[in-house]
PDB file of C-alpha atoms in Angstrom:
ATOM      1  CA  MET A   1     -30.773  46.163  13.689  1.00 86.00           C
ATOM      2  CA  GLU A   2     -33.747  47.687  11.773  1.00 91.00           C
ATOM      3  CA  TRP A   3     -34.723  47.497   8.224  1.00 96.00           C
ATOM      4  CA  HIS A   4     -35.860  50.979   6.566  1.00 95.00           C
ATOM      5  CA  LEU A   5     -37.678  51.477   3.422  1.00 96.00           C
ATOM      6  CA  LYS A   6     -37.403  55.365   2.349  1.00 97.00           C
ATOM      7  CA  THR A   7     -38.075  57.597  -0.745  1.00 96.00           C
ATOM      8  CA  PHE A   8     -35.387  59.698  -1.575  1.00 96.00           C
ATOM      9  CA  ASP A   9     -37.330  62.700  -0.178  1.00 96.00           C
ATOM     10  CA  GLU A  10     -37.665  60.825   3.284  1.00 97.00           C
ATOM     11  CA  LEU A  11     -33.848  60.109   3.744  1.00 96.00           C
ATOM     12  CA  SER A  12     -32.197  62.357   6.102  1.00 95.00           C
ATOM     13  CA  THR A  13     -29.100  63.834   4.781  1.00 96.00           C
ATOM     14  CA  ILE A  14     -27.087  61.711   7.034  1.00 95.00           C
ATOM     15  CA  GLU A  15     -28.778  58.442   5.859  1.00 95.00           C
ATOM     16  CA  LEU A  16     -28.147  59.535   2.209  1.00 95.00           C
ATOM     17  CA  TYR A  17     -24.483  60.127   3.073  1.00 94.00           C
ATOM     18  CA  LYS A  18     -24.147  56.666   4.768  1.00 94.00           C
ATOM     19  CA  ILE A  19     -25.923  55.055   1.718  1.00 94.00           C
ATOM     20  CA  LEU A  20     -23.642  56.838  -0.917  1.00 93.00           C
ATOM     21  CA  LYS A  21     -20.616  56.032   1.157  1.00 93.00           C
ATOM     22  CA  ALA A  22     -21.555  52.362   1.315  1.00 93.00           C
ATOM     23  CA  ARG A  23     -22.073  52.365  -2.491  1.00 93.00           C
ATOM     24  CA  VAL A  24     -18.744  53.919  -3.221  1.00 93.00           C
ATOM     25  CA  ASP A  25     -16.913  51.759  -0.810  1.00 92.00           C
ATOM     26  CA  VAL A  26     -18.150  48.631  -2.539  1.00 91.00           C
ATOM     27  CA  PHE A  27     -18.647  49.353  -6.028  1.00 89.00           C
ATOM     28  CA  VAL A  28     -15.869  52.104  -6.744  1.00 88.00           C
ATOM     29  CA  VAL A  29     -13.193  51.531  -4.152  1.00 90.00           C
ATOM     30  CA  GLU A  30     -13.411  47.745  -3.109  1.00 89.00           C
ATOM     31  CA  GLN A  31     -14.156  46.709  -7.038  1.00 86.00           C
ATOM     32  CA  HIS A  32     -11.447  49.349  -8.234  1.00 84.00           C
ATOM     33  CA  CYS A  33     -14.013  50.558 -10.653  1.00 83.00           C
ATOM     34  CA  PRO A  34     -14.355  54.422 -11.250  1.00 82.00           C
ATOM     35  CA  TYR A  35     -17.560  55.267 -12.653  1.00 80.00           C
ATOM     36  CA  PRO A  36     -20.557  57.613 -11.837  1.00 80.00           C
ATOM     37  CA  GLU A  37     -22.216  56.304  -8.847  1.00 86.00           C
ATOM     38  CA  VAL A  38     -24.520  59.220  -8.459  1.00 88.00           C
ATOM     39  CA  ASP A  39     -26.499  58.855 -11.515  1.00 91.00           C
ATOM     40  CA  ASN A  40     -29.581  60.811 -11.117  1.00 92.00           C
ATOM     41  CA  HIS A  41     -31.685  57.664 -10.369  1.00 94.00           C
ATOM     42  CA  ASP A  42     -31.761  57.887  -6.648  1.00 94.00           C
ATOM     43  CA  GLN A  43     -34.502  60.619  -6.603  1.00 96.00           C
ATOM     44  CA  ALA A  44     -37.123  58.302  -8.184  1.00 96.00           C
ATOM     45  CA  SER A  45     -36.076  55.189  -6.411  1.00 97.00           C
ATOM     46  CA  SER A  46     -36.934  53.669  -2.904  1.00 98.00           C
ATOM     47  CA  HIS A  47     -34.042  52.745  -0.629  1.00 98.00           C
ATOM     48  CA  LEU A  48     -34.157  49.655   1.327  1.00 98.00           C
ATOM     49  CA  PHE A  49     -31.456  49.370   3.829  1.00 98.00           C
ATOM     50  CA  LEU A  50     -30.466  47.439   7.193  1.00 97.00           C
ATOM     51  CA  GLU A  51     -28.637  49.727   9.708  1.00 95.00           C
ATOM     52  CA  GLU A  52     -27.039  48.976  12.899  1.00 91.00           C
ATOM     53  CA  ASN A  53     -25.281  51.299  15.310  1.00 90.00           C
ATOM     54  CA  GLY A  54     -25.337  54.232  12.544  1.00 89.00           C
ATOM     55  CA  GLU A  55     -23.774  51.617  10.062  1.00 92.00           C
ATOM     56  CA  ILE A  56     -25.295  50.563   6.765  1.00 96.00           C
ATOM     57  CA  ILE A  57     -25.061  46.637   6.760  1.00 96.00           C
ATOM     58  CA  ALA A  58     -27.190  45.954   3.463  1.00 97.00           C
ATOM     59  CA  TYR A  59     -28.594  48.000   0.928  1.00 98.00           C
ATOM     60  CA  ALA A  60     -30.713  47.920  -2.429  1.00 98.00           C
ATOM     61  CA  ARG A  61     -32.115  50.452  -4.522  1.00 98.00           C
ATOM     62  CA  LEU A  62     -35.600  49.813  -5.853  1.00 98.00           C
ATOM     63  CA  ILE A  63     -36.221  51.554  -9.156  1.00 97.00           C
ATOM     64  CA  PRO A  64     -39.794  52.026 -10.407  1.00 97.00           C
ATOM     65  CA  GLU A  65     -40.794  50.969 -14.206  1.00 96.00           C
ATOM     66  CA  ASN A  66     -40.043  53.183 -16.851  1.00 95.00           C
ATOM     67  CA  ASN A  67     -37.169  54.649 -15.079  1.00 94.00           C
ATOM     68  CA  ILE A  68     -34.051  52.951 -16.279  1.00 93.00           C
ATOM     69  CA  TYR A  69     -35.749  49.988 -17.659  1.00 95.00           C
ATOM     70  CA  GLU A  70     -39.395  49.456 -18.775  1.00 95.00           C
ATOM     71  CA  GLU A  71     -39.527  47.094 -15.879  1.00 96.00           C
ATOM     72  CA  ALA A  72     -39.060  47.778 -12.100  1.00 97.00           C
ATOM     73  CA  SER A  73     -35.511  47.105 -11.072  1.00 97.00           C
ATOM     74  CA  ILE A  74     -33.395  46.339  -8.027  1.00 98.00           C
ATOM     75  CA  GLY A  75     -29.935  47.762  -8.152  1.00 95.00           C
ATOM     76  CA  ARG A  76     -26.981  48.700  -6.146  1.00 95.00           C
ATOM     77  CA  VAL A  77     -27.410  45.500  -4.227  1.00 96.00           C
ATOM     78  CA  LEU A  78     -24.718  45.406  -1.403  1.00 95.00           C
ATOM     79  CA  VAL A  79     -23.914  43.870   2.025  1.00 97.00           C
ATOM     80  CA  ASN A  80     -21.064  45.693   3.937  1.00 95.00           C
ATOM     81  CA  GLU A  81     -17.742  43.530   3.669  1.00 93.00           C
ATOM     82  CA  LYS A  82     -17.770  42.973   7.491  1.00 93.00           C
ATOM     83  CA  TYR A  83     -21.207  41.377   7.433  1.00 95.00           C
ATOM     84  CA  ARG A  84     -20.805  39.224   4.554  1.00 95.00           C
ATOM     85  CA  SER A  85     -21.689  35.464   4.399  1.00 95.00           C
ATOM     86  CA  GLN A  86     -24.222  35.782   7.123  1.00 96.00           C
ATOM     87  CA  GLY A  87     -27.586  35.680   4.816  1.00 96.00           C
ATOM     88  CA  TYR A  88     -28.089  39.289   4.579  1.00 97.00           C
ATOM     89  CA  ALA A  89     -27.852  39.279   0.740  1.00 96.00           C
ATOM     90  CA  ARG A  90     -30.603  36.703   0.631  1.00 97.00           C
ATOM     91  CA  THR A  91     -32.724  38.457   3.153  1.00 97.00           C
ATOM     92  CA  LEU A  92     -32.322  41.917   1.346  1.00 97.00           C
ATOM     93  CA  MET A  93     -33.165  40.315  -1.980  1.00 97.00           C
ATOM     94  CA  ASN A  94     -36.292  38.463  -0.703  1.00 97.00           C
ATOM     95  CA  LYS A  95     -37.447  41.960   0.943  1.00 97.00           C
ATOM     96  CA  SER A  96     -36.886  43.678  -2.213  1.00 97.00           C
ATOM     97  CA  ILE A  97     -38.703  41.413  -4.373  1.00 97.00           C
ATOM     98  CA  ASP A  98     -41.594  41.294  -1.855  1.00 96.00           C
ATOM     99  CA  ILE A  99     -42.010  45.067  -1.898  1.00 97.00           C
ATOM    100  CA  LEU A 100     -41.921  45.150  -5.876  1.00 97.00           C
ATOM    101  CA  LYS A 101     -44.550  42.202  -6.078  1.00 95.00           C
ATOM    102  CA  GLN A 102     -46.674  42.955  -3.120  1.00 94.00           C
ATOM    103  CA  GLU A 103     -46.633  46.700  -2.837  1.00 95.00           C
ATOM    104  CA  TRP A 104     -45.688  48.068  -6.244  1.00 96.00           C
ATOM    105  CA  HIS A 105     -47.702  45.102  -8.119  1.00 95.00           C
ATOM    106  CA  VAL A 106     -45.033  44.805 -10.830  1.00 95.00           C
ATOM    107  CA  GLU A 107     -45.270  42.194 -13.498  1.00 94.00           C
ATOM    108  CA  LYS A 108     -41.546  42.016 -13.972  1.00 96.00           C
ATOM    109  CA  ILE A 109     -38.289  42.931 -12.300  1.00 97.00           C
ATOM    110  CA  LYS A 110     -35.235  43.289 -14.258  1.00 97.00           C
ATOM    111  CA  ILE A 111     -31.749  43.453 -12.900  1.00 97.00           C
ATOM    112  CA  HIS A 112     -28.299  44.352 -14.182  1.00 93.00           C
ATOM    113  CA  GLY A 113     -25.932  41.989 -12.133  1.00 92.00           C
ATOM    114  CA  GLN A 114     -22.547  41.075 -11.870  1.00 93.00           C
ATOM    115  CA  GLU A 115     -22.042  37.898 -13.972  1.00 94.00           C
ATOM    116  CA  TYR A 116     -20.289  36.038 -10.819  1.00 94.00           C
ATOM    117  CA  LEU A 117     -23.698  36.631  -8.936  1.00 94.00           C
ATOM    118  CA  ARG A 118     -25.829  34.986 -11.677  1.00 94.00           C
ATOM    119  CA  ASN A 119     -26.543  31.669  -9.714  1.00 95.00           C
ATOM    120  CA  PHE A 120     -27.411  33.873  -6.662  1.00 96.00           C
ATOM    121  CA  TYR A 121     -30.001  35.808  -8.637  1.00 97.00           C
ATOM    122  CA  GLY A 122     -31.096  32.613 -10.409  1.00 96.00           C
ATOM    123  CA  SER A 123     -31.882  31.237  -6.909  1.00 96.00           C
ATOM    124  CA  PHE A 124     -34.905  33.644  -6.789  1.00 96.00           C
ATOM    125  CA  GLY A 125     -35.999  32.952 -10.258  1.00 95.00           C
ATOM    126  CA  PHE A 126     -34.218  35.463 -12.341  1.00 97.00           C
ATOM    127  CA  LYS A 127     -33.675  34.277 -15.798  1.00 97.00           C
ATOM    128  CA  GLU A 128     -30.741  35.495 -18.010  1.00 96.00           C
ATOM    129  CA  ILE A 129     -31.946  37.594 -20.933  1.00 96.00           C
ATOM    130  CA  SER A 130     -28.662  38.794 -22.178  1.00 96.00           C
ATOM    131  CA  GLU A 131     -25.340  37.347 -22.738  1.00 96.00           C
ATOM    132  CA  VAL A 132     -22.440  38.358 -20.573  1.00 95.00           C
ATOM    133  CA  TYR A 133     -21.096  42.032 -21.304  1.00 94.00           C
ATOM    134  CA  LEU A 134     -18.625  44.172 -19.868  1.00 92.00           C
ATOM    135  CA  GLU A 135     -19.630  47.385 -18.158  1.00 88.00           C
ATOM    136  CA  ASP A 136     -16.812  49.552 -16.520  1.00 84.00           C
ATOM    137  CA  ASN A 137     -14.541  46.367 -17.092  1.00 86.00           C
ATOM    138  CA  ILE A 138     -16.871  44.169 -14.986  1.00 90.00           C
ATOM    139  CA  PRO A 139     -18.780  41.084 -16.487  1.00 93.00           C
ATOM    140  CA  HIS A 140     -22.430  41.856 -16.367  1.00 95.00           C
ATOM    141  CA  VAL A 141     -25.570  39.987 -17.378  1.00 97.00           C
ATOM    142  CA  ASP A 142     -29.081  41.236 -17.588  1.00 97.00           C
ATOM    143  CA  MET A 143     -31.967  38.989 -15.699  1.00 97.00           C
ATOM    144  CA  ILE A 144     -35.570  39.135 -15.514  1.00 97.00           C
ATOM    145  CA  LEU A 145     -38.027  37.703 -12.758  1.00 97.00           C
ATOM    146  CA  GLU A 146     -41.821  37.174 -14.004  1.00 95.00           C
ATOM    147  CA  CYS A 147     -43.887  38.039 -11.227  1.00 88.00           C
ATOM    148  CA  LYS A 148     -46.923  35.815 -10.691  1.00 73.00           C
ATOM    149  CA  LYS A 149     -50.095  37.405 -10.491  1.00 58.00           C
ATOM    150  CA  LEU A 150     -52.489  36.525  -7.735  1.00 50.00           C
ATOM    151  CA  ASN A 151     -55.814  34.830  -8.925  1.00 48.00           C
ATOM    152  CA  LEU A 152     -58.404  36.367  -6.341  1.00 49.00           C
ATOM    153  CA  THR A 153     -61.349  34.730  -7.924  1.00 50.00           C
ATOM    154  CA  LYS A 154     -62.333  31.230  -7.172  1.00 44.00           C
TER     155      LYS A 154
END
């Protein structure tokens, strides 16, 4: 298994196809939710994914500040159904948060998560900033993670 972090322009057409297929499989087919999965935010985003034998195991879209939100964001978080309950979601979120904090140096990370995952996201320090609301007939909640600034002076 190998983790990859690529900008849109770095993705091969095969990688892009596999990512979009995995996202549609989970968010459109599995969740019975017809919505515009291809939303014109992929081009500005970085794509973090775990791949094994040509199959996407886990994926997250890392979205820069002032794209969807004022804050940087983690979205389209998924684990392939065959690989769930094996810790990949936790590893994926930890890697995503680390990239945004350590490499992008963001002060806040905003997520637009499905309500049933609020405790999972809360375990990383995300705090709810909205009431639960329906989007595409699925309960969602907005959450923010305040990133601590490193104090490099003594």
